[in-house]
Coordinates of C-alpha atoms in Angstrom, one line a residue:
Chain A
M19 CA -37.5 -42.0 18.5
A20 CA -34.2 -41.4 20.2
T21 CA -33.8 -38.0 21.7
E22 CA -31.3 -36.0 19.8
K23 CA -29.4 -33.2 21.2
I24 CA -30.0 -30.1 19.2
D25 CA -26.7 -28.7 18.0
A26 CA -25.8 -25.2 19.0
A27 CA -25.6 -22.8 16.1
I28 CA -22.0 -22.0 17.1
D29 CA -20.0 -24.3 19.3
V30 CA -16.5 -23.1 20.2
R31 CA -14.2 -25.4 22.3
D32 CA -10.8 -24.6 24.0
L33 CA -10.1 -21.8 21.5
T34 CA -6.6 -20.4 22.2
V35 CA -4.8 -17.8 20.1
A36 CA -1.3 -16.4 20.8
Y37 CA 0.8 -13.7 19.1
G38 CA 4.3 -14.8 20.0
E39 CA 4.3 -15.7 23.7
K40 CA 1.4 -13.5 24.6
P41 CA -2.0 -15.2 24.7
V42 CA -4.7 -13.1 23.1
L43 CA -7.5 -15.6 23.7
W44 CA -7.2 -18.2 26.3
D45 CA -9.1 -21.5 26.3
I46 CA -12.5 -20.1 25.2
D47 CA -15.6 -22.3 25.3
L48 CA -18.8 -20.8 23.9
E49 CA -22.1 -22.2 22.8
V50 CA -24.5 -19.9 21.0
P51 CA -28.0 -21.3 20.6
S52 CA -29.7 -20.9 17.3
G53 CA -31.8 -17.7 16.7
V54 CA -30.3 -15.3 19.2
L55 CA -28.7 -11.9 19.0
M56 CA -25.5 -12.1 21.0
A57 CA -23.2 -9.2 21.9
V58 CA -19.5 -9.8 22.5
V59 CA -18.3 -7.1 24.9
G60 CA -15.0 -6.4 26.7
P61 CA -12.4 -3.7 27.1
N62 CA -10.0 -2.6 24.3
G63 CA -7.5 -5.3 23.6
A64 CA -9.6 -8.0 25.1
G65 CA -9.5 -10.0 21.9
K66 CA -13.0 -9.4 20.6
T67 CA -12.0 -8.9 16.9
T68 CA -9.5 -11.7 17.2
F69 CA -12.2 -14.0 18.6
L70 CA -14.4 -13.4 15.5
K71 CA -11.5 -13.8 13.2
S72 CA -10.3 -17.0 14.8
I73 CA -13.8 -18.5 14.4
L74 CA -13.7 -17.6 10.8
G75 CA -10.3 -19.1 10.3
L76 CA -8.7 -15.7 9.5
V77 CA -6.1 -16.0 12.3
R78 CA -4.0 -19.0 13.2
T79 CA -5.3 -20.7 16.4
A80 CA -2.9 -22.4 18.8
A81 CA -5.7 -24.8 19.9
G82 CA -9.4 -25.3 19.8
S83 CA -12.2 -26.3 17.5
V84 CA -15.3 -24.5 16.0
L85 CA -18.5 -26.2 15.0
I86 CA -21.2 -24.5 13.0
N87 CA -24.6 -26.3 13.3
G88 CA -22.6 -29.3 14.5
R89 CA -20.1 -29.5 11.6
P90 CA -16.7 -28.0 11.0
Y91 CA -16.6 -24.4 9.9
A92 CA -14.8 -25.3 6.7
D93 CA -17.8 -27.3 5.5
M94 CA -20.3 -24.7 6.6
R95 CA -18.6 -21.6 5.1
Q96 CA -21.5 -20.9 2.8
R97 CA -23.9 -20.7 5.8
V98 CA -21.8 -18.0 7.5
A99 CA -21.5 -14.3 6.7
Y100 CA -19.0 -11.9 8.0
V101 CA -19.2 -8.1 8.4
P102 CA -15.6 -6.8 9.0
Q103 CA -14.9 -3.4 10.7
R104 CA -15.5 -0.9 8.0
G105 CA -12.2 0.7 8.7
S106 CA -10.5 -2.4 7.5
V107 CA -10.7 -1.6 3.8
D108 CA -9.7 1.3 1.6
W109 CA -12.9 3.2 0.7
D110 CA -11.1 5.0 -2.1
F111 CA -11.0 1.7 -4.0
P112 CA -12.3 2.3 -7.5
T113 CA -15.7 0.6 -7.4
N114 CA -19.4 1.4 -6.6
V115 CA -21.9 0.3 -4.0
L116 CA -23.6 -2.4 -6.1
D117 CA -20.3 -3.9 -7.0
V118 CA -19.2 -4.2 -3.4
V119 CA -22.5 -5.9 -2.4
M120 CA -22.2 -8.3 -5.3
M121 CA -18.8 -9.4 -3.9
G122 CA -20.9 -11.3 -1.3
L123 CA -22.0 -13.6 -4.1
Y124 CA -18.5 -14.3 -5.6
G125 CA -18.1 -17.5 -3.6
Q126 CA -21.4 -18.8 -5.2
V127 CA -20.9 -17.5 -8.7
G128 CA -18.0 -19.9 -9.3
W129 CA -14.7 -19.6 -11.1
V130 CA -14.3 -17.7 -14.4
R131 CA -18.1 -16.8 -14.5
R132 CA -19.1 -13.2 -14.1
P133 CA -22.0 -12.2 -11.9
G134 CA -25.0 -11.6 -14.1
R135 CA -28.5 -10.2 -13.8
A136 CA -29.7 -12.6 -11.1
E137 CA -26.8 -11.6 -8.9
R138 CA -27.5 -7.9 -9.6
D139 CA -31.1 -8.3 -8.6
R140 CA -30.2 -10.0 -5.4
A141 CA -27.7 -7.3 -4.5
L142 CA -30.3 -4.6 -5.2
M143 CA -32.7 -6.4 -2.8
A144 CA -30.1 -6.6 -0.1
L145 CA -29.4 -2.8 -0.6
D146 CA -33.2 -2.2 -0.3
Q147 CA -33.2 -4.0 3.1
V148 CA -30.6 -1.5 4.5
G149 CA -32.3 1.5 2.8
M150 CA -29.5 2.1 0.3
E151 CA -31.1 1.0 -3.0
S152 CA -30.8 4.6 -4.4
F153 CA -27.1 4.5 -3.8
A154 CA -26.4 1.5 -6.0
E155 CA -24.4 3.3 -8.6
R156 CA -22.7 5.6 -6.0
Q157 CA -18.9 5.5 -5.9
I158 CA -17.9 4.1 -2.5
S159 CA -15.6 7.0 -1.6
Q160 CA -18.6 9.3 -1.5
L161 CA -20.4 7.4 1.3
S162 CA -20.7 8.6 4.9
G163 CA -19.5 6.2 7.6
G164 CA -23.0 5.0 8.3
Q165 CA -23.6 4.4 4.6
Q166 CA -20.4 2.4 4.4
Q167 CA -21.5 0.3 7.3
R168 CA -24.9 -0.4 5.6
V169 CA -23.2 -1.4 2.4
F170 CA -21.1 -3.9 4.3
L171 CA -24.3 -5.2 6.0
A172 CA -25.9 -5.6 2.5
R173 CA -22.9 -7.5 1.3
A174 CA -23.4 -10.0 4.2
L175 CA -27.2 -10.1 3.7
V176 CA -26.9 -11.0 0.0
Q177 CA -25.1 -14.2 1.1
D178 CA -28.4 -15.4 2.7
A179 CA -26.5 -17.1 5.5
D180 CA -27.8 -18.7 8.7
I181 CA -25.1 -17.2 11.0
Y182 CA -23.8 -13.6 10.9
F183 CA -20.6 -12.3 12.6
M184 CA -20.4 -8.5 12.7
D185 CA -17.4 -6.6 14.0
E186 CA -18.4 -3.2 15.6
P187 CA -21.2 -2.4 13.2
F188 CA -22.3 0.5 15.5
Q189 CA -18.9 2.1 15.6
G190 CA -19.2 5.8 14.7
V191 CA -22.5 5.6 12.7
D192 CA -25.3 8.2 12.6
A193 CA -28.6 7.7 14.4
T194 CA -30.4 6.7 11.1
T195 CA -27.9 3.9 10.5
E196 CA -28.0 2.7 14.1
R197 CA -31.8 2.4 13.9
A198 CA -31.5 0.6 10.5
I199 CA -29.0 -1.9 11.9
I200 CA -31.2 -2.6 15.0
D201 CA -34.2 -3.2 12.7
L202 CA -32.1 -5.4 10.6
L203 CA -30.8 -7.4 13.5
R204 CA -34.3 -8.0 14.8
A205 CA -35.6 -9.0 11.3
L206 CA -32.8 -11.5 11.1
R207 CA -33.7 -13.0 14.5
E208 CA -37.4 -13.2 13.4
R209 CA -36.2 -15.3 10.5
G210 CA -34.4 -17.6 12.9
K211 CA -30.9 -16.4 12.0
T212 CA -28.1 -16.3 14.6
V213 CA -26.1 -13.0 14.9
V214 CA -23.0 -12.4 16.9
V215 CA -22.0 -8.8 17.2
V216 CA -18.8 -7.3 18.7
H217 CA -20.2 -4.3 20.5
H218 CA -18.5 -1.5 22.5
D219 CA -21.4 0.4 24.0
L220 CA -22.4 -1.4 27.3
Q221 CA -25.4 0.9 27.8
T222 CA -27.3 -0.5 24.8
V223 CA -26.6 -4.2 25.4
P224 CA -29.8 -5.0 27.3
E225 CA -31.9 -3.0 24.8
Y226 CA -30.4 -4.4 21.6
F227 CA -29.4 -8.0 22.4
D228 CA -30.8 -11.1 24.2
H229 CA -27.5 -12.9 24.8
V230 CA -24.1 -11.5 25.8
M231 CA -20.6 -12.8 26.1
L232 CA -18.2 -11.0 28.4
L233 CA -14.6 -11.4 27.1
N234 CA -11.2 -10.4 28.4
V235 CA -8.7 -12.8 27.0
R236 CA -10.7 -15.5 28.8
R237 CA -14.5 -15.9 28.6
I238 CA -15.8 -14.3 31.8
A239 CA -19.4 -15.2 31.3
S240 CA -21.9 -15.9 28.5
G241 CA -25.6 -16.5 28.3
P242 CA -28.9 -14.6 28.4
V243 CA -28.4 -10.9 29.1
G244 CA -30.7 -11.0 32.2
D245 CA -28.5 -13.7 33.8
V246 CA -25.0 -12.8 33.0
F247 CA -24.9 -9.0 32.4
T248 CA -24.3 -8.3 36.1
E249 CA -22.2 -5.7 37.9
E250 CA -20.0 -8.5 39.2
H251 CA -19.3 -10.0 35.8
L252 CA -18.7 -6.5 34.3
R253 CA -16.3 -5.7 37.2
T254 CA -14.3 -8.9 36.4
T255 CA -14.3 -8.1 32.7
Y256 CA -13.3 -4.5 33.0
G257 CA -10.9 -4.8 36.0
G258 CA -10.0 -1.6 37.7
R259 CA -12.4 0.7 35.9
V260 CA -14.9 0.2 38.7
S261 CA -16.6 3.6 38.6
F262 CA -17.2 3.1 34.9
V263 CA -18.8 -0.2 35.5
R264 CA -21.0 1.2 38.3
A265 CA -22.2 3.9 36.1
V266 CA -23.3 1.3 33.5
A267 CA -24.8 -0.9 36.1
A268 CA -26.8 2.0 37.5
A269 CA -28.1 2.8 34.0
T270 CA -29.2 -0.7 33.2
Chain Y
M17 CA 9.4 8.8 -37.6
M18 CA 5.9 7.6 -38.0
E19 CA 6.6 6.4 -41.6
A20 CA 9.6 4.6 -40.4
L21 CA 7.4 2.6 -38.1
F22 CA 5.9 0.8 -41.2
T23 CA 9.0 0.5 -43.3
D24 CA 11.8 0.0 -40.8
Y25 CA 11.8 -3.6 -39.6
T26 CA 14.0 -2.9 -36.5
L27 CA 11.9 0.1 -35.4
R28 CA 8.7 -1.9 -35.8
T29 CA 10.1 -4.7 -33.6
V30 CA 11.1 -2.1 -31.0
A31 CA 7.8 -0.4 -31.1
L32 CA 5.8 -3.6 -30.8
G33 CA 7.9 -4.9 -27.9
A34 CA 7.8 -1.6 -26.0
S35 CA 4.0 -1.1 -26.3
L36 CA 3.3 -4.7 -25.4
L37 CA 5.4 -4.5 -22.2
G38 CA 3.7 -1.2 -21.5
V39 CA 0.3 -2.8 -21.7
V40 CA 1.2 -5.6 -19.3
S41 CA 3.1 -3.5 -16.8
G42 CA 0.3 -0.9 -16.9
A43 CA -2.4 -3.4 -16.2
L44 CA -0.7 -5.3 -13.4
G45 CA 0.9 -2.1 -12.0
G46 CA -2.6 -0.8 -11.6
F47 CA -3.5 -3.7 -9.3
A48 CA -0.2 -3.3 -7.4
L49 CA -1.0 0.4 -6.9
L50 CA -4.4 -0.5 -5.4
R51 CA -2.8 -3.2 -3.2
R52 CA -0.2 -0.6 -2.0
Q53 CA 2.5 -2.7 -3.4
A54 CA 3.9 -0.2 -5.9
L55 CA 7.3 -0.1 -4.1
L56 CA 7.4 -3.9 -4.0
G57 CA 7.7 -3.6 -7.8
D58 CA 10.8 -1.5 -7.4
A59 CA 12.4 -4.1 -5.1
I60 CA 11.5 -6.9 -7.5
S61 CA 13.0 -5.2 -10.5
H62 CA 16.3 -4.4 -8.6
A63 CA 16.4 -7.9 -7.2
A64 CA 16.1 -9.3 -10.7
L65 CA 19.6 -8.1 -11.7
P66 CA 21.7 -10.8 -10.0
G67 CA 19.2 -13.3 -11.5
I68 CA 20.0 -12.1 -15.0
A69 CA 23.8 -12.2 -14.3
L70 CA 23.6 -15.7 -12.7
A71 CA 21.5 -17.1 -15.5
F72 CA 24.2 -16.0 -18.0
L73 CA 27.0 -17.3 -15.9
V74 CA 25.3 -20.7 -15.4
T75 CA 24.1 -21.3 -19.0
G76 CA 26.5 -19.1 -20.9
S77 CA 23.5 -18.1 -23.0
K78 CA 21.9 -14.7 -23.6
A79 CA 18.7 -16.2 -25.0
P80 CA 15.9 -13.9 -23.8
L81 CA 13.9 -16.7 -22.2
V82 CA 16.9 -17.8 -20.2
L83 CA 17.6 -14.3 -18.9
V84 CA 14.0 -13.6 -18.2
T85 CA 13.7 -16.8 -16.2
G86 CA 16.7 -15.9 -14.1
A87 CA 15.3 -12.4 -13.5
A88 CA 11.9 -13.8 -12.5
L89 CA 13.4 -16.3 -10.1
A90 CA 15.6 -13.7 -8.4
G91 CA 12.8 -11.2 -8.3
W92 CA 10.4 -13.7 -6.8
I93 CA 13.0 -14.7 -4.2
G94 CA 13.5 -11.1 -3.3
A95 CA 9.8 -10.5 -2.9
A96 CA 9.4 -13.6 -0.8
L97 CA 12.3 -12.6 1.5
I98 CA 10.8 -9.2 2.0
M99 CA 7.4 -10.8 3.1
S100 CA 9.0 -13.3 5.3
V101 CA 11.4 -10.9 7.0
T102 CA 8.5 -8.6 7.7
R103 CA 6.4 -11.4 9.1
R104 CA 9.0 -13.1 11.2
T105 CA 11.2 -10.3 12.6
R106 CA 10.7 -6.9 14.0
V107 CA 12.1 -5.3 10.8
T108 CA 9.3 -3.2 9.3
Y109 CA 8.1 -3.6 5.7
D110 CA 9.8 -0.5 4.3
S111 CA 13.1 -1.3 6.0
A112 CA 13.0 -4.9 4.7
L113 CA 12.2 -3.5 1.2
G114 CA 15.1 -1.1 1.3
I115 CA 17.6 -3.7 2.5
M116 CA 16.6 -6.3 0.0
L117 CA 16.6 -3.9 -2.9
S118 CA 20.1 -2.6 -2.2
V119 CA 21.6 -6.0 -1.3
F120 CA 20.3 -7.7 -4.4
F121 CA 21.1 -4.8 -6.7
G122 CA 24.6 -4.5 -5.2
F123 CA 25.2 -8.2 -5.7
G124 CA 23.9 -7.9 -9.3
L125 CA 26.4 -5.1 -10.0
V126 CA 29.3 -7.2 -8.6
L127 CA 28.3 -10.1 -10.9
L128 CA 28.1 -7.8 -13.9
T129 CA 31.6 -6.4 -13.2
Y130 CA 32.8 -9.9 -12.8
I131 CA 31.3 -11.0 -16.1
Q132 CA 32.9 -8.1 -17.9
R133 CA 36.3 -9.3 -16.8
I134 CA 35.9 -12.9 -18.0
P135 CA 38.1 -13.1 -21.0
G136 CA 36.4 -14.1 -24.2
A137 CA 32.9 -14.1 -22.7
N138 CA 30.4 -12.5 -25.0
Q139 CA 29.1 -10.3 -22.3
A140 CA 28.1 -7.3 -24.4
G141 CA 24.5 -6.3 -23.8
L142 CA 24.0 -7.4 -20.2
D143 CA 24.7 -3.9 -18.9
N144 CA 21.7 -2.7 -21.0
F145 CA 19.6 -4.2 -18.2
L146 CA 20.6 -1.3 -16.0
F147 CA 19.0 1.6 -17.9
G148 CA 17.4 -0.3 -20.7
Q149 CA 18.1 -0.2 -24.4
A150 CA 15.1 -0.6 -26.6
A151 CA 17.2 -0.5 -29.8
A152 CA 18.7 -3.8 -28.8
L153 CA 15.3 -5.6 -29.0
V154 CA 15.1 -8.3 -31.6
E155 CA 12.3 -10.6 -32.7
K156 CA 13.2 -13.3 -30.2
D157 CA 12.8 -10.7 -27.3
V158 CA 9.4 -9.5 -28.6
L159 CA 8.2 -13.1 -28.8
V160 CA 9.1 -13.7 -25.2
I161 CA 7.3 -10.4 -24.2
L162 CA 4.3 -11.4 -26.3
G163 CA 4.1 -15.0 -24.9
L164 CA 4.6 -14.2 -21.2
G165 CA 2.7 -10.9 -21.3
S166 CA -0.4 -12.2 -23.0
G167 CA -0.4 -15.2 -20.7
A168 CA -0.3 -12.9 -17.7
L169 CA -3.2 -10.8 -19.1
V170 CA -5.3 -13.8 -19.8
L171 CA -4.9 -15.0 -16.2
L172 CA -5.7 -11.5 -15.0
A173 CA -9.0 -11.6 -16.9
V174 CA -9.8 -15.1 -15.8
F175 CA -9.4 -14.4 -12.1
W176 CA -10.7 -10.8 -12.4
K177 CA -13.4 -10.9 -9.7
E178 CA -11.2 -12.9 -7.3
F179 CA -8.3 -10.4 -7.7
K180 CA -10.8 -7.6 -7.1
V181 CA -11.8 -9.1 -3.8
L182 CA -8.2 -9.8 -2.9
S183 CA -7.3 -6.2 -3.5
F184 CA -10.3 -4.7 -1.8
D185 CA -11.1 -6.9 1.2
R186 CA -8.9 -10.0 1.6
A187 CA -10.3 -11.2 4.9
F188 CA -13.9 -11.1 3.5
G189 CA -12.7 -13.0 0.4
A190 CA -11.4 -15.8 2.7
T191 CA -14.8 -16.1 4.5
I192 CA -16.7 -16.6 1.2
G193 CA -14.4 -19.5 0.5
L194 CA -11.9 -18.0 -2.0
P195 CA -8.3 -19.3 -1.6
M196 CA -6.9 -15.9 -0.9
K197 CA -3.4 -17.1 -0.2
R198 CA -3.1 -18.9 -3.5
L199 CA -4.7 -16.0 -5.4
D200 CA -2.2 -13.7 -3.7
H201 CA 0.7 -15.8 -4.9
L202 CA -0.7 -16.0 -8.4
L203 CA -1.2 -12.2 -8.7
T204 CA 2.3 -11.6 -7.3
A205 CA 3.7 -14.0 -9.9
L206 CA 1.9 -12.2 -12.7
F207 CA 3.3 -9.0 -11.2
V208 CA 6.9 -10.4 -11.4
I209 CA 6.3 -11.5 -15.0
A210 CA 5.1 -8.0 -15.9
I211 CA 8.3 -6.6 -14.4
V212 CA 10.9 -8.9 -15.8
I213 CA 9.6 -8.7 -19.4
G214 CA 10.2 -5.0 -19.3
L215 CA 13.7 -5.1 -17.8
Q216 CA 15.7 -5.3 -21.1
T217 CA 13.8 -2.4 -22.6
V218 CA 13.3 -0.1 -19.5
G219 CA 16.1 -1.3 -17.2
V220 CA 16.0 -2.4 -13.6
V221 CA 16.6 1.0 -12.2
L222 CA 13.6 2.7 -13.7
M223 CA 11.2 -0.2 -14.2
S224 CA 9.2 0.8 -11.2
A225 CA 8.1 3.9 -13.0
M226 CA 6.4 1.7 -15.6
I227 CA 4.7 -0.1 -12.8
I228 CA 3.5 2.8 -10.6
A229 CA 3.0 5.8 -12.9
P230 CA 0.4 4.5 -15.5
G231 CA -1.9 3.3 -12.7
A232 CA -1.5 6.4 -10.6
A233 CA -2.4 8.5 -13.7
A234 CA -5.3 6.2 -14.6
R235 CA -6.8 6.3 -11.1
Q236 CA -7.3 10.1 -11.6
W237 CA -9.6 9.7 -14.6
T238 CA -12.1 7.0 -13.4
D239 CA -13.8 5.4 -10.4
R240 CA -14.3 2.0 -12.0
L241 CA -11.7 -0.7 -11.7
G242 CA -12.1 -2.1 -15.2
R243 CA -11.8 1.3 -16.8
M244 CA -8.8 2.2 -14.6
I245 CA -6.9 -1.0 -15.6
V246 CA -7.6 -0.5 -19.3
L247 CA -6.6 3.1 -19.1
S248 CA -3.5 2.2 -17.1
A249 CA -2.5 -0.3 -19.8
T250 CA -3.1 2.3 -22.5
F251 CA -0.9 4.9 -20.7
G252 CA 1.8 2.1 -20.3
A253 CA 1.7 1.3 -24.0
V254 CA 1.9 5.0 -25.0
S255 CA 4.9 5.7 -22.7
G256 CA 6.6 2.5 -23.6
L257 CA 6.2 3.1 -27.3
G258 CA 7.2 6.8 -27.0
G259 CA 10.3 6.1 -24.9
A260 CA 11.4 3.3 -27.2
L261 CA 11.0 5.4 -30.3
V262 CA 12.8 8.4 -28.9
S263 CA 15.7 6.2 -27.7
S264 CA 16.0 4.3 -30.9
S265 CA 16.1 7.4 -33.1
A266 CA 18.6 9.3 -30.9
H267 CA 21.6 7.2 -30.4
H268 CA 22.9 6.4 -26.9
V269 CA 19.7 7.7 -25.2
P270 CA 18.8 4.9 -22.7
T271 CA 15.2 3.9 -23.0
G272 CA 14.4 3.9 -19.3
P273 CA 14.9 7.6 -18.7
A274 CA 13.1 8.4 -22.0
I275 CA 10.1 6.4 -20.9
V276 CA 10.1 7.9 -17.4
L277 CA 10.0 11.4 -18.8
I278 CA 6.9 10.6 -21.0
V279 CA 5.0 8.7 -18.3
S280 CA 5.8 11.5 -15.8
A281 CA 4.2 14.0 -18.1
I282 CA 1.1 11.9 -18.3
V283 CA 1.0 11.7 -14.5
V284 CA 1.4 15.4 -14.1
V285 CA -1.4 16.2 -16.6
S286 CA -3.6 13.6 -14.9
L287 CA -3.0 15.0 -11.4
L288 CA -3.8 18.5 -12.6
F289 CA -6.6 18.2 -15.1
A290 CA -8.5 14.9 -14.6
P291 CA -12.2 15.8 -14.0
N292 CA -13.3 15.3 -10.4
R293 CA -9.9 14.4 -9.0
G294 CA -7.7 16.8 -10.8
L295 CA -6.3 19.6 -8.6
V296 CA -7.3 22.3 -11.0
W297 CA -10.9 21.3 -11.1
R298 CA -11.0 20.7 -7.4
R299 CA -9.6 24.2 -6.8
I300 CA -12.2 25.7 -9.1
R301 CA -15.0 23.8 -7.4
E302 CA -13.8 24.9 -4.0
W303 CA -13.6 28.5 -5.1
R304 CA -17.1 28.4 -6.7
H305 CA -18.5 26.8 -3.6
G306 CA -16.8 29.4 -1.3
R307 CA -18.2 32.2 -3.4
E308 CA -21.7 30.7 -3.3
L309 CA -21.5 30.5 0.5
R310 CA -20.3 34.1 0.8
V311 CA -23.0 35.3 -1.5
D312 CA -25.7 33.6 0.6
A313 CA -24.2 34.8 3.8
V314 CA -24.2 38.5 2.8
L315 CA -27.6 38.0 1.2
L316 CA -29.0 36.7 4.5
D317 CA -27.3 39.5 6.4
L318 CA -29.0 42.0 4.2
Y319 CA -32.3 40.2 4.6
A320 CA -31.9 40.0 8.4
L321 CA -31.3 43.8 8.5
A322 CA -34.2 44.4 6.2
S323 CA -36.6 42.4 8.3
Q324 CA -36.0 44.9 11.1
H325 CA -37.6 47.6 8.9
T326 CA -40.9 47.8 7.3
S327 CA -39.7 47.9 3.7
S328 CA -37.5 45.2 2.4
D329 CA -35.5 47.6 0.2
H330 CA -34.4 49.6 3.2
P331 CA -30.7 50.6 2.7
H332 CA -28.0 49.4 5.0
A333 CA -24.5 50.6 5.7
E334 CA -21.7 48.6 4.2
R335 CA -19.8 48.9 7.6
V336 CA -22.5 47.0 9.3
L337 CA -22.4 44.2 6.7
N338 CA -18.6 44.0 7.2
V339 CA -19.1 43.3 10.8
M340 CA -21.9 40.9 10.3
S341 CA -20.1 38.8 7.7
G342 CA -17.5 38.3 10.4
V343 CA -14.6 37.9 8.1
S344 CA -11.6 40.2 8.3
A345 CA -12.0 41.0 4.6
S346 CA -14.6 43.5 3.6
A347 CA -18.0 42.5 2.3
R348 CA -17.7 44.7 -0.8
P349 CA -16.5 42.2 -3.4
T350 CA -19.4 39.9 -2.4
L351 CA -21.8 42.9 -2.5
R352 CA -20.5 43.7 -6.0
L353 CA -21.2 40.2 -7.0
L354 CA -24.7 40.4 -5.6
E355 CA -25.2 43.6 -7.6
L356 CA -24.0 41.8 -10.7
L357 CA -26.5 39.0 -10.1
G358 CA -29.3 41.5 -9.7
L359 CA -29.9 40.6 -6.1
A360 CA -28.8 43.8 -4.4
R361 CA -28.2 47.4 -5.4
K362 CA -26.1 50.2 -4.3
I363 CA -28.1 53.1 -2.9
D364 CA -25.2 55.5 -2.4
A365 CA -21.5 55.5 -1.7
S366 CA -21.7 53.3 1.4
R367 CA -25.2 51.8 1.6
W368 CA -26.8 48.8 0.0
S369 CA -30.3 47.3 -0.2
L370 CA -31.9 44.1 -1.5
T371 CA -33.8 43.9 -4.8
P372 CA -37.1 42.0 -4.9
E373 CA -35.2 39.1 -6.6
G374 CA -32.7 39.3 -3.7
V375 CA -35.5 39.0 -1.2
E376 CA -36.9 36.1 -3.0
R377 CA -33.6 34.3 -3.2
A378 CA -32.9 35.0 0.5
Q379 CA -36.3 33.4 1.4
R380 CA -35.4 30.3 -0.7
V381 CA -32.1 30.0 1.0
I382 CA -33.7 30.2 4.5
E383 CA -36.2 27.6 3.5
R384 CA -33.5 25.3 2.2
Q385 CA -31.4 25.6 5.3
Y386 CA -33.8 25.9 8.2
G387 CA -37.2 24.9 6.7
S388 CA -39.0 21.7 5.8

C-alpha cells in the first residue's frame, strides 16, 4: 500500500489578517496534530482571539487557507465546535441554561423544525459532563462566571465535534470550574479530540497542555510544550517584559 | 365606546388596524430591543418620511400599498446607510444614527411642504404621517397592515430559533453553519415592515415608542423569550387599540401621542411592579434581606457575649451591643425585632438577654455559616 501522509487535524497556511493597514496576524503557518491539547499564548493584542476567529471564518482574512482534517473548513463545519469568550454575549438575554445548550444543535436540527426530546436529552447529557445538570432550568442571568463558562462548554460538547476551539475558558472562573474544565479537556483528549485553547496564564501551560503556540502577530513557535515553551521563545513573544518572562521560566 | 366597537363600521376598522399593527410592532420590537437596535427603529421610521412623499410624487397615488412601499424602501436605505457609515468611517453608530435620522426627516418635511404647494394635487392626508391619525384608516389600509403584518409574523415564527441565536450569539451561530448575514438582513427587513405599517396610524415621530416600549415592558415580566415576545405583542395591541380609540372619539387628537401615553403607563407599571424585576419588589426584597442580616448579626453578638458567661440568658448592656454591631445606628430597633420574634428579651431599661429559642437559632446560624 502506498504510504499516505496523515492529515493534521488543523492545517493553517499563510494566514494574514489586517484591520485597515495594520496587520493583526501576519503570515501564520500552523499544523496541529490530531488528539492534542494546544494552548495559544501571547501578550494582549497579539491577535489570539482574532486567530481563532479567522480560522472559523468569523473575520475576513487578507490571505491564507485553513484545512480541517485535510479539507476546507466550510465542508467540515459540523466537525468543529467553538467556545467564544463568555463576555461576548449578553447574559441577561431571556432564556435558560438548557435552551442555550440546545443552541449547539440548531445547525443539525434543520430549518423550520424545532428541537425535540432527543435534542433535550443530548443537552442534558452535555450539562451533566460539566456538572451543571441541576441548573438546566436556571435563568442564565443567575449564573456565576464559572457557571456561565461551563454552560458555554456544554453547548460545544453537545455538538459532538472532533475539534474544539476555546477562547479564554479559564478567564475569571472559580477553582471548581477550573478543575472541571481541566478534567473535561483531558477527557476530550482521551477520546481522540483535538482542542485549541486561547490561554492567558503562562504558569499553568506545562501542567494543562501538551502542545503550545506562541503568538505575537507572527507565529513565534509552536510544538510540544517541552520543546518550544522556552525562556528564549517567551522572551521573543513578550518582548520587553523580560522580568515577567524570567519569573515564569523560573516557575516552570 | 365599547358598544360602538361592534356597531360603528369606521371604529371597527380603526380598532382592527391599530391592534394588528400593535401586535406586529410589539413582536418585532421585542427582538430589536434584545439586539440593542431599538434606536435603529426610530431612525428607520424618520427615514421613511421622504419615501412616502416621493412615492406620492412619482405615482400621484395615495394607495396604501404604494405609500408603504415607498416608506419601506426609504427606511431600509436609511438603515443600510447607518450600518455602512459605521463600518467604513470613523463616525460612531450613535452619530451616524442621529445624522441619518435628521437628514432624512428634514428632507421628508421639505418634500411635504413642496407637495402642499402643488396646485390641484390631492395632497390632503400625507401630513397625517407625522403624528398619525387612526381615524383616517380605511379598509384598504387595514388589508395592507393585515397582509404585510401576518407575513412578517409567519416568517418570525418560521425562523424563530435562528433569530434567537442571531440575537444571543451571532458568532456562534455562524460556526454552526447558519447564514447569519442573510438572517440579519431578513430580520431587519421584517423590522422595517413592522415600522412602516404603523406609520399612518402612529406617525413617524412617535413610531419608535411602539417599537421600544412594549418589549421593554414585557421583558420585566418574564425570563423566557417566547413569553416575552407574546406579551410584547399583547402590550402593543392594547396600546395601539387604546390610542386609536381615544383619538377617533376625541376629534383632532393625533393617535401617536395618545398611544405613547398608554404604552408609557404600561412601561411604568411594569418597571415598578413586575415580580422579580420590578423596582418595588426588589426594594422590598433588599429591605427584608437587610433586616434578616441585622437580626442575625445582633443575635450572634448576644450569643458571643453569653458564651463568656456560664448561663446563656446572662443579660448584656445595650451599649455594648451598639458597639459590637458596628453600625452608627443603635441596635435597639433590631433588638425590638428580636423581642417580637421571641428570640431575645429585655431584662431592664438597658440590658438584654437571649431566650432559649434565641440560643437555638444562633447555633443554627453559626452552623449554617461556619459549620459543615
